[in-house]
XYZ file of C-alpha atoms in Angstrom:
564
model
C 69.207 -123.430 -113.911
C 69.708 -126.688 -115.838
C 67.132 -128.458 -117.968
C 66.357 -131.114 -115.350
C 65.568 -128.443 -112.768
C 63.392 -126.612 -115.273
C 61.396 -129.781 -115.996
C 61.082 -130.616 -112.305
C 59.810 -127.111 -111.614
C 57.364 -127.328 -114.514
C 55.920 -130.576 -113.160
C 55.799 -129.339 -109.584
C 53.967 -126.113 -110.480
C 51.802 -127.615 -113.212
C 48.581 -126.570 -111.456
C 49.761 -122.946 -111.435
C 50.661 -123.117 -115.128
C 47.282 -124.643 -116.005
C 45.584 -121.899 -113.988
C 47.482 -119.195 -115.878
C 46.751 -120.899 -119.212
C 43.019 -121.116 -118.586
C 42.766 -117.552 -117.248
C 44.564 -116.018 -120.221
C 42.804 -117.872 -123.046
C 40.412 -114.952 -123.539
C 43.378 -112.909 -124.686
C 43.745 -115.220 -127.697
C 40.508 -113.708 -129.006
C 41.820 -110.205 -128.350
C 45.051 -111.020 -130.185
C 42.981 -112.430 -133.037
C 41.156 -109.102 -133.304
C 44.405 -107.116 -133.215
C 45.914 -109.149 -136.041
C 42.743 -109.297 -138.110
C 41.468 -105.737 -138.126
C 44.543 -104.158 -139.743
C 44.409 -106.678 -142.588
C 40.660 -106.188 -143.003
C 41.108 -102.429 -143.380
C 43.698 -103.012 -146.105
C 41.484 -105.354 -148.173
C 40.159 -103.789 -151.401
C 36.869 -105.684 -150.933
C 36.364 -104.134 -147.476
C 37.153 -100.643 -148.739
C 34.779 -101.051 -151.682
C 31.960 -102.449 -149.515
C 32.033 -99.504 -147.106
C 32.966 -96.926 -149.747
C 36.410 -96.181 -148.329
C 37.944 -96.280 -151.812
C 35.841 -93.237 -152.741
C 36.960 -91.148 -149.735
C 39.863 -88.743 -149.429
C 43.059 -89.808 -147.651
C 42.090 -87.801 -144.545
C 38.547 -89.197 -144.441
C 39.828 -92.761 -144.955
C 42.340 -92.319 -142.130
C 39.626 -90.967 -139.803
C 37.217 -93.824 -140.574
C 39.965 -96.426 -140.154
C 40.839 -94.903 -136.793
C 37.185 -95.040 -135.721
C 36.776 -98.692 -136.719
C 39.898 -99.769 -134.853
C 39.491 -97.601 -131.767
C 35.812 -98.347 -131.077
C 36.906 -101.630 -129.444
C 39.198 -99.643 -127.149
C 36.325 -97.245 -126.459
C 34.343 -100.216 -125.141
C 37.261 -101.281 -122.950
C 37.723 -97.715 -121.709
C 33.993 -97.384 -121.020
C 33.826 -100.415 -118.769
C 36.972 -99.372 -116.941
C 35.620 -95.869 -116.487
C 31.934 -96.650 -116.012
C 29.712 -95.238 -113.302
C 30.394 -91.786 -114.715
C 27.462 -89.497 -115.363
C 26.470 -88.962 -118.990
C 27.826 -85.783 -120.448
C 30.868 -85.566 -118.171
C 34.097 -84.794 -119.958
C 36.857 -87.328 -120.397
C 39.019 -85.928 -117.606
C 36.228 -86.320 -115.057
C 35.667 -89.850 -116.376
C 39.258 -90.706 -115.552
C 39.127 -89.178 -112.057
C 35.799 -90.750 -111.092
C 35.815 -93.977 -112.986
C 37.551 -97.342 -113.117
C 34.781 -98.662 -110.897
C 33.043 -101.460 -112.757
C 35.815 -104.040 -112.854
C 36.802 -103.076 -109.306
C 33.259 -103.579 -108.045
C 32.791 -106.932 -109.799
C 36.167 -108.285 -108.696
C 35.738 -107.169 -105.083
C 32.133 -108.261 -104.649
C 31.844 -111.477 -106.672
C 35.448 -112.628 -106.869
C 37.988 -112.747 -109.677
C 36.868 -115.985 -111.310
C 33.122 -115.250 -111.848
C 33.983 -111.769 -113.124
C 36.363 -113.203 -115.709
C 33.721 -115.656 -116.894
C 31.340 -112.720 -117.331
C 33.943 -110.849 -119.387
C 34.315 -113.864 -121.724
C 30.555 -114.047 -122.301
C 30.342 -110.321 -123.083
C 33.238 -110.560 -125.534
C 31.632 -113.487 -127.360
C 28.324 -111.645 -127.669
C 30.185 -108.749 -129.264
C 31.877 -111.161 -131.677
C 28.534 -112.706 -132.662
C 27.115 -109.237 -133.381
C 30.080 -108.465 -135.622
C 29.694 -111.791 -137.415
C 26.413 -110.743 -139.038
C 27.845 -107.543 -140.537
C 27.498 -107.600 -144.313
C 24.919 -110.402 -144.311
C 21.601 -109.077 -145.629
C 22.192 -105.425 -144.718
C 23.213 -102.249 -146.489
C 26.728 -100.863 -146.003
C 25.334 -98.001 -143.881
C 23.508 -100.349 -141.510
C 26.401 -102.797 -141.575
C 28.872 -100.111 -140.493
C 26.672 -99.106 -137.559
C 26.324 -102.736 -136.506
C 30.072 -103.197 -136.898
C 30.695 -100.231 -134.587
C 28.279 -101.530 -131.973
C 29.666 -105.076 -132.037
C 33.217 -103.853 -131.604
C 32.209 -101.551 -128.762
C 30.320 -104.330 -126.967
C 33.224 -106.731 -127.420
C 35.498 -104.039 -126.025
C 33.453 -104.015 -122.831
C 34.324 -107.667 -122.289
C 37.980 -107.097 -123.146
C 38.090 -104.133 -120.757
C 36.864 -106.282 -117.883
C 39.285 -109.040 -118.793
C 42.269 -106.675 -119.041
C 41.828 -105.513 -115.443
C 40.889 -108.872 -113.916
C 43.261 -111.435 -115.434
C 46.581 -109.872 -114.298
C 45.143 -109.411 -110.801
C 43.909 -112.996 -110.579
C 47.041 -114.648 -111.971
C 49.476 -112.609 -109.884
C 47.471 -113.329 -106.710
C 47.479 -117.063 -107.408
C 50.913 -117.731 -108.898
C 53.822 -118.852 -106.663
C 56.507 -116.178 -106.507
C 59.097 -118.440 -108.188
C 57.098 -118.438 -111.451
C 54.872 -115.379 -110.990
C 56.485 -113.519 -113.889
C 55.967 -116.421 -116.278
C 52.358 -116.952 -115.246
C 51.313 -113.304 -115.469
C 53.354 -112.797 -118.625
C 51.533 -115.651 -120.350
C 48.904 -113.021 -121.186
C 51.185 -111.733 -123.927
C 51.712 -115.291 -125.205
C 47.947 -115.609 -125.593
C 47.747 -112.265 -127.416
C 50.637 -113.274 -129.673
C 49.068 -116.657 -130.435
C 45.796 -115.026 -131.449
C 47.657 -112.478 -133.540
C 49.660 -115.172 -135.301
C 46.608 -117.354 -135.970
C 44.680 -114.419 -137.412
C 47.456 -113.758 -139.916
C 47.632 -117.449 -140.856
C 43.921 -117.748 -141.532
C 43.590 -114.341 -143.142
C 45.068 -115.553 -146.410
C 42.449 -118.315 -146.705
C 39.546 -115.836 -146.671
C 38.071 -114.187 -149.731
C 34.612 -113.203 -148.549
C 32.398 -110.319 -147.394
C 33.346 -108.586 -144.118
C 30.731 -110.533 -142.168
C 32.478 -113.834 -142.855
C 35.766 -112.455 -141.549
C 34.275 -111.597 -138.178
C 32.256 -114.806 -138.184
C 35.496 -116.802 -138.335
C 36.862 -114.809 -135.413
C 33.680 -115.414 -133.421
C 33.803 -119.152 -134.081
C 37.439 -119.392 -133.031
C 36.714 -117.475 -129.836
C 33.841 -119.748 -128.881
C 35.818 -122.927 -129.603
C 38.841 -121.685 -127.670
C 36.747 -120.858 -124.628
C 34.960 -124.194 -124.848
C 38.146 -126.260 -124.900
C 39.784 -124.232 -122.129
C 36.891 -124.920 -119.735
C 38.211 -128.285 -118.449
C 41.191 -126.415 -116.988
C 39.107 -123.438 -115.907
C 36.511 -125.396 -113.919
C 39.261 -126.863 -111.710
C 40.990 -123.530 -111.095
C 40.480 -122.086 -107.596
C 39.412 -118.614 -106.583
C 42.136 -116.117 -105.679
C 43.412 -116.893 -102.158
C 43.876 -113.155 -101.525
C 40.203 -112.490 -102.315
C 39.147 -115.407 -100.106
C 41.176 -113.996 -97.212
C 39.589 -110.604 -97.778
C 36.184 -112.309 -97.421
C 37.477 -114.160 -94.296
C 37.147 -117.567 -95.959
C 40.442 -118.773 -94.550
C 39.973 -122.520 -95.024
C 39.088 -122.020 -98.694
C 42.121 -119.751 -99.077
C 44.365 -122.461 -97.621
C 42.902 -124.988 -100.067
C 43.547 -122.612 -102.984
C 47.160 -122.089 -101.944
C 47.627 -125.831 -101.473
C 46.119 -126.643 -104.899
C 48.338 -124.108 -106.651
C 51.559 -125.273 -104.961
C 50.510 -128.960 -104.904
C 51.074 -129.366 -101.174
C 48.899 -130.209 -98.185
C 46.734 -127.337 -96.815
C 48.258 -127.933 -93.374
C 51.850 -127.614 -94.606
C 54.012 -124.908 -92.969
C 54.509 -123.093 -96.289
C 50.740 -122.764 -96.856
C 50.041 -121.713 -93.274
C 52.901 -119.201 -93.263
C 51.676 -117.642 -96.503
C 48.083 -117.613 -95.267
C 49.015 -115.797 -92.068
C 51.070 -113.212 -93.947
C 48.151 -112.559 -96.309
C 45.842 -112.206 -93.303
C 48.255 -109.793 -91.663
C 48.254 -107.688 -94.823
C 44.450 -107.483 -94.739
C 43.998 -106.691 -91.025
C 41.554 -103.783 -90.822
C 41.135 -103.781 -94.601
C 38.477 -106.431 -95.211
C 35.708 -105.808 -97.756
C 36.715 -102.256 -98.608
C 34.137 -100.440 -100.701
C 34.963 -98.939 -104.071
C 35.287 -95.355 -102.852
C 37.198 -96.511 -99.778
C 39.746 -98.235 -102.010
C 40.309 -95.074 -104.009
C 40.536 -92.915 -100.890
C 43.106 -95.253 -99.337
C 45.384 -94.867 -102.353
C 46.612 -91.669 -100.707
C 46.843 -93.173 -97.218
C 50.605 -92.595 -97.083
C 53.529 -91.904 -99.400
C 54.450 -95.563 -99.860
C 50.894 -96.650 -100.724
C 50.473 -93.715 -103.110
C 53.688 -94.549 -104.955
C 52.729 -98.212 -105.276
C 49.360 -97.151 -106.699
C 50.877 -94.731 -109.210
C 53.437 -97.102 -110.756
C 50.997 -99.589 -112.443
C 49.043 -96.901 -114.366
C 52.328 -95.220 -115.329
C 53.646 -98.523 -116.675
C 50.592 -99.067 -118.869
C 50.655 -95.417 -119.969
C 54.243 -95.773 -121.151
C 53.469 -99.139 -122.739
C 51.029 -97.530 -125.148
C 53.583 -94.910 -126.215
C 56.030 -97.572 -127.360
C 54.131 -97.541 -130.660
C 53.296 -101.234 -130.529
C 49.603 -100.779 -131.227
C 50.373 -98.454 -134.114
C 52.225 -101.370 -135.737
C 49.710 -103.992 -134.579
C 46.708 -102.198 -136.054
C 48.299 -100.475 -139.049
C 51.155 -102.818 -139.990
C 50.067 -103.166 -143.659
C 50.022 -99.379 -144.036
C 53.394 -99.040 -142.249
C 55.020 -101.669 -144.450
C 53.548 -99.904 -147.461
C 55.105 -96.606 -146.315
C 58.603 -98.115 -146.498
C 58.100 -99.586 -149.960
C 56.148 -102.863 -149.550
C 53.227 -101.584 -151.603
C 51.576 -104.856 -152.666
C 48.606 -105.774 -150.442
C 49.614 -109.440 -150.413
C 53.251 -108.632 -149.621
C 52.356 -106.221 -146.813
C 49.956 -108.749 -145.278
C 52.621 -111.447 -145.517
C 55.103 -109.125 -143.806
C 52.488 -108.460 -141.106
C 51.993 -112.200 -140.599
C 55.723 -112.780 -140.201
C 55.813 -109.934 -137.658
C 53.126 -111.716 -135.610
C 55.035 -115.010 -135.715
C 58.272 -113.312 -134.621
C 56.566 -111.650 -131.655
C 54.937 -114.901 -130.540
C 58.164 -116.925 -130.666
C 60.181 -114.241 -128.849
C 57.517 -113.863 -126.148
C 57.638 -117.605 -125.455
C 61.438 -117.534 -125.228
C 61.450 -114.510 -122.907
C 58.886 -116.104 -120.618
C 60.759 -119.374 -120.523
C 64.317 -118.143 -120.056
C 64.508 -114.404 -119.344
C 61.772 -112.896 -117.166
C 62.683 -114.787 -113.968
C 66.471 -114.718 -114.514
C 66.910 -111.128 -115.721
C 64.116 -109.711 -113.578
C 61.641 -106.932 -114.335
C 63.973 -103.904 -114.419
C 66.525 -105.300 -116.850
C 63.918 -106.447 -119.356
C 62.127 -103.075 -119.254
C 65.351 -101.054 -119.463
C 67.107 -103.017 -122.213
C 63.872 -103.528 -124.138
C 62.968 -99.826 -123.978
C 66.384 -98.601 -125.175
C 66.590 -101.135 -128.014
C 63.031 -100.639 -129.294
C 63.537 -96.866 -129.163
C 66.615 -97.143 -131.376
C 64.673 -99.255 -133.887
C 61.895 -96.669 -134.056
C 64.418 -93.865 -134.560
C 66.038 -95.829 -137.408
C 62.664 -96.299 -139.133
C 61.880 -92.601 -138.673
C 65.229 -91.654 -140.190
C 64.667 -93.976 -143.159
C 61.200 -92.579 -143.910
C 62.554 -89.002 -143.604
C 65.337 -89.719 -146.123
C 63.067 -91.721 -148.467
C 59.662 -89.982 -148.328
C 58.471 -91.813 -151.457
C 57.658 -95.502 -150.814
C 60.127 -97.284 -153.047
C 62.418 -100.259 -152.546
C 66.097 -99.421 -152.039
C 68.816 -101.461 -150.268
C 68.091 -99.809 -146.904
C 64.417 -100.780 -147.271
C 65.308 -104.318 -146.254
C 67.265 -103.024 -143.269
C 64.169 -101.067 -142.210
C 62.007 -104.182 -142.535
C 64.467 -105.988 -140.268
C 64.293 -102.994 -137.903
C 60.512 -103.428 -137.626
C 60.947 -107.096 -136.789
C 63.706 -106.278 -134.289
C 61.403 -103.693 -132.750
C 58.894 -106.511 -132.173
C 61.653 -108.647 -130.628
C 62.754 -105.914 -128.223
C 59.158 -104.986 -127.356
C 58.466 -108.589 -126.369
C 61.686 -108.620 -124.355
C 60.505 -105.796 -122.102
C 57.415 -103.681 -122.564
C 55.221 -106.402 -124.060
C 54.096 -108.101 -120.858
C 56.412 -106.957 -118.057
C 54.250 -103.870 -117.238
C 51.378 -106.228 -116.366
C 53.675 -108.443 -114.303
C 55.330 -105.596 -112.411
C 52.141 -103.572 -112.003
C 50.159 -106.424 -110.484
C 53.056 -107.163 -108.116
C 53.589 -103.587 -106.956
C 49.888 -102.815 -106.322
C 48.928 -103.100 -102.605
C 46.956 -106.290 -101.919
C 43.906 -104.606 -100.382
C 43.765 -102.087 -103.263
C 44.872 -104.328 -106.138
C 41.479 -104.480 -107.957
C 41.146 -100.688 -107.929
C 44.773 -100.062 -108.903
C 44.708 -102.581 -111.738
C 41.424 -101.178 -113.031
C 43.115 -97.768 -113.143
C 46.019 -99.355 -115.006
C 43.539 -100.974 -117.374
C 41.797 -97.620 -117.851
C 45.124 -96.053 -118.783
C 45.721 -98.887 -121.264
C 42.376 -98.454 -122.966
C 42.438 -94.657 -122.924
C 45.777 -94.438 -124.674
C 45.214 -97.463 -126.897
C 42.132 -95.559 -128.060
C 44.185 -92.385 -128.490
C 46.965 -94.157 -130.410
C 44.458 -95.987 -132.632
C 42.762 -92.662 -133.401
C 45.810 -90.526 -134.073
C 48.136 -93.008 -135.826
C 46.487 -92.825 -139.292
C 46.546 -89.026 -139.085
C 50.153 -88.986 -137.844
C 51.253 -91.307 -140.645
C 49.501 -89.082 -143.163
C 50.548 -85.690 -141.746
C 53.941 -85.968 -139.997
C 55.048 -89.302 -141.568
C 58.568 -89.952 -140.205
C 57.849 -87.869 -137.081
C 55.450 -90.635 -135.976
C 58.345 -93.032 -135.430
C 60.499 -90.374 -133.761
C 57.756 -89.702 -131.202
C 57.556 -93.398 -130.286
C 61.349 -93.772 -130.302
C 61.949 -90.864 -127.920
C 59.116 -92.054 -125.654
C 60.728 -95.512 -125.456
C 64.056 -94.054 -124.311
C 62.327 -91.838 -121.728
C 60.418 -94.760 -120.216
C 63.597 -96.856 -120.022
C 65.340 -94.086 -118.058
C 62.355 -93.803 -115.703
C 62.477 -97.527 -114.955
C 66.234 -97.325 -114.306
C 65.791 -94.527 -111.753
C 62.359 -95.021 -110.212
C 61.286 -98.691 -110.057
C 62.630 -101.357 -107.645
C 63.180 -105.001 -108.613
C 60.350 -107.310 -107.494
C 61.491 -110.657 -108.912
C 61.290 -113.474 -106.354
C 59.726 -111.297 -103.636
C 56.483 -112.500 -102.038
C 53.550 -110.169 -102.738
C 53.093 -109.344 -99.060
C 56.802 -108.391 -98.786
C 56.917 -106.027 -101.759
C 55.890 -103.122 -99.519
C 59.373 -103.307 -97.926
C 60.974 -102.502 -101.266
C 59.494 -99.009 -100.931
C 60.771 -98.409 -97.415
C 64.111 -96.870 -96.492
C 66.335 -95.428 -99.223
C 64.061 -96.060 -102.192
C 66.187 -94.204 -104.746
C 69.322 -96.110 -103.724
C 67.418 -99.413 -103.932
C 66.105 -98.573 -107.424
C 69.540 -97.621 -108.716
C 71.361 -100.585 -107.136
C 68.867 -102.938 -108.817
C 69.447 -101.291 -112.224
C 72.116 -102.293 -114.779
C 75.340 -100.519 -113.781
C 73.716 -99.100 -110.671
C 75.992 -100.754 -108.125
C 79.045 -99.328 -109.852
C 77.505 -95.841 -109.771
C 76.606 -96.054 -106.073
C 79.985 -97.335 -104.948
C 79.669 -98.774 -101.448
C 76.224 -97.322 -100.730
C 73.427 -99.900 -100.469
C 69.806 -99.900 -99.360
C 68.764 -102.100 -96.448
C 67.652 -105.578 -97.460
C 64.046 -106.663 -97.113
C 64.974 -109.079 -94.321
C 66.762 -106.305 -92.409
C 63.760 -103.986 -92.753
C 61.422 -106.749 -91.549
C 63.599 -107.399 -88.509
C 63.660 -103.711 -87.687
C 59.896 -103.331 -87.913
C 57.655 -104.929 -85.307
C 54.612 -107.049 -86.115
C 55.291 -107.765 -89.808
C 56.581 -111.250 -90.610
C 54.344 -113.992 -89.294
C 55.241 -117.338 -87.838
C 53.818 -120.311 -89.694
C 53.117 -122.585 -86.722
C 49.402 -121.830 -86.638
C 46.902 -120.832 -89.245
C 43.359 -121.200 -90.475
C 40.159 -119.682 -89.135
C 40.912 -120.355 -85.456
C 43.481 -117.543 -85.269
C 42.219 -113.992 -84.749
C 43.565 -110.923 -86.548
C 44.821 -109.581 -83.202
C 46.842 -112.766 -82.619
C 48.316 -112.533 -86.095
C 49.701 -109.062 -85.442
C 50.970 -109.893 -81.941
C 54.782 -109.578 -81.521
C 55.153 -113.078 -80.119
C 53.850 -114.489 -83.414
C 56.672 -112.949 -85.416
C 59.539 -114.769 -87.055
C 61.920 -114.077 -89.910
C 62.920 -117.646 -90.572
C 59.958 -118.962 -92.575
C 59.208 -118.438 -96.237
C 55.792 -118.825 -97.807
C 54.689 -119.874 -101.267
């Protein structure tokens, strides 16, 4: 696609881009926290204030893990709420993921996201008073509580934003819009590193700066946010068909009566026939309704599970310590290296969103990114094994480059594509529940990684990187074999990707897959739709004057129209 076409597309879909921008601004605050907390833990003033400099290596690692992971505990709690007190973690996982599902299904995506922003800001304000007029013991307790409370807001946001953006974005730019979440995280991460070097103050002032930035960012994003519509899929679920048509028209910048809007509206309605206003437990029960539905519900949590085992959060939260382990021992130098790492990730994420995600597709980015980042982790593990003492040798600089290349390859694939692919694959009538499960998996294993990384770095050293490297290769192979390509497919048509010869479809979509299969090919989506009766809907009529029975009638079917 040439530059003129790119600019024309940008102008045409500007409402969709503004919607994605406003919905993902909360992630800037989350990225700010990710970039800030690792540097805070490395500051001598922070360690002296809370007495970390007097603790043993094991005790310091445990306390650092607690401080970092308490935010994830808040995110995990909200994703797994409605569990009885005293239940073990496994029962939490099986019963939970209800809060964000309930809010999103009952009140809509947009109000629920606004609530998540308010909760996050309250948590930031609580953290901002740590160290101001209190003892270190009280300050640490307040710090824990503020991070946990902020995590509740982030947990809500993590489940809701990908659902909302993917349901609103036109299929031609859906990957870019949903992937802009990672741009927001990267921007916050980069800004935190930039401002970190200007701060020489008690811990309370550090979190106060973060709180102020979060409030200002939310304030200035509101002009875009107030004009953004509610999710058309949620409106259809609530049988508000005229409002859904207006939402679709606003996003695509066309008239609500246009054939594209009406065709898309009728296909969304067909997807929700008999599935309106499903309760929380009903949504979870219907995940096992048939093999296809079950598989589509399993893939998003698996994607986020694998994402956490790439090792990205180990580097995000403990980058200063990791750089120190390969010889960058100076606090200032390690923080500078961490800041450069954040800048590299942000720039690469923007480039991937702009030029790669829609042209390469989801499978290629995940496969190539997973293999390459795994090799970088294995190199770092080999270096630390050969040079157990942190000293600078010629290969030290190669290892530093390997860390930066790891960030590049992570942004190429596993940085934001799991959110994009997961929100696309999830069935429309179960998307809130499925994405809350995916969010639960994210927070559970982000919490686990944040807890165990300091101990792993202290106990098995180079084995830490080998674990993440092998996991990255395994997840790349799984994507190659078991995930179909969804790029450019309308959300309501993605179910057809899981019909017929699924394994053949997954392999033929993978790099080198067509060569391996020879002449064997899976049936195309259009062929499957023609073969099945009562699936693709004609766009001649739409709106609230058409009944669900009419929508599913065979005489209303056509394969010649394409929606938004």
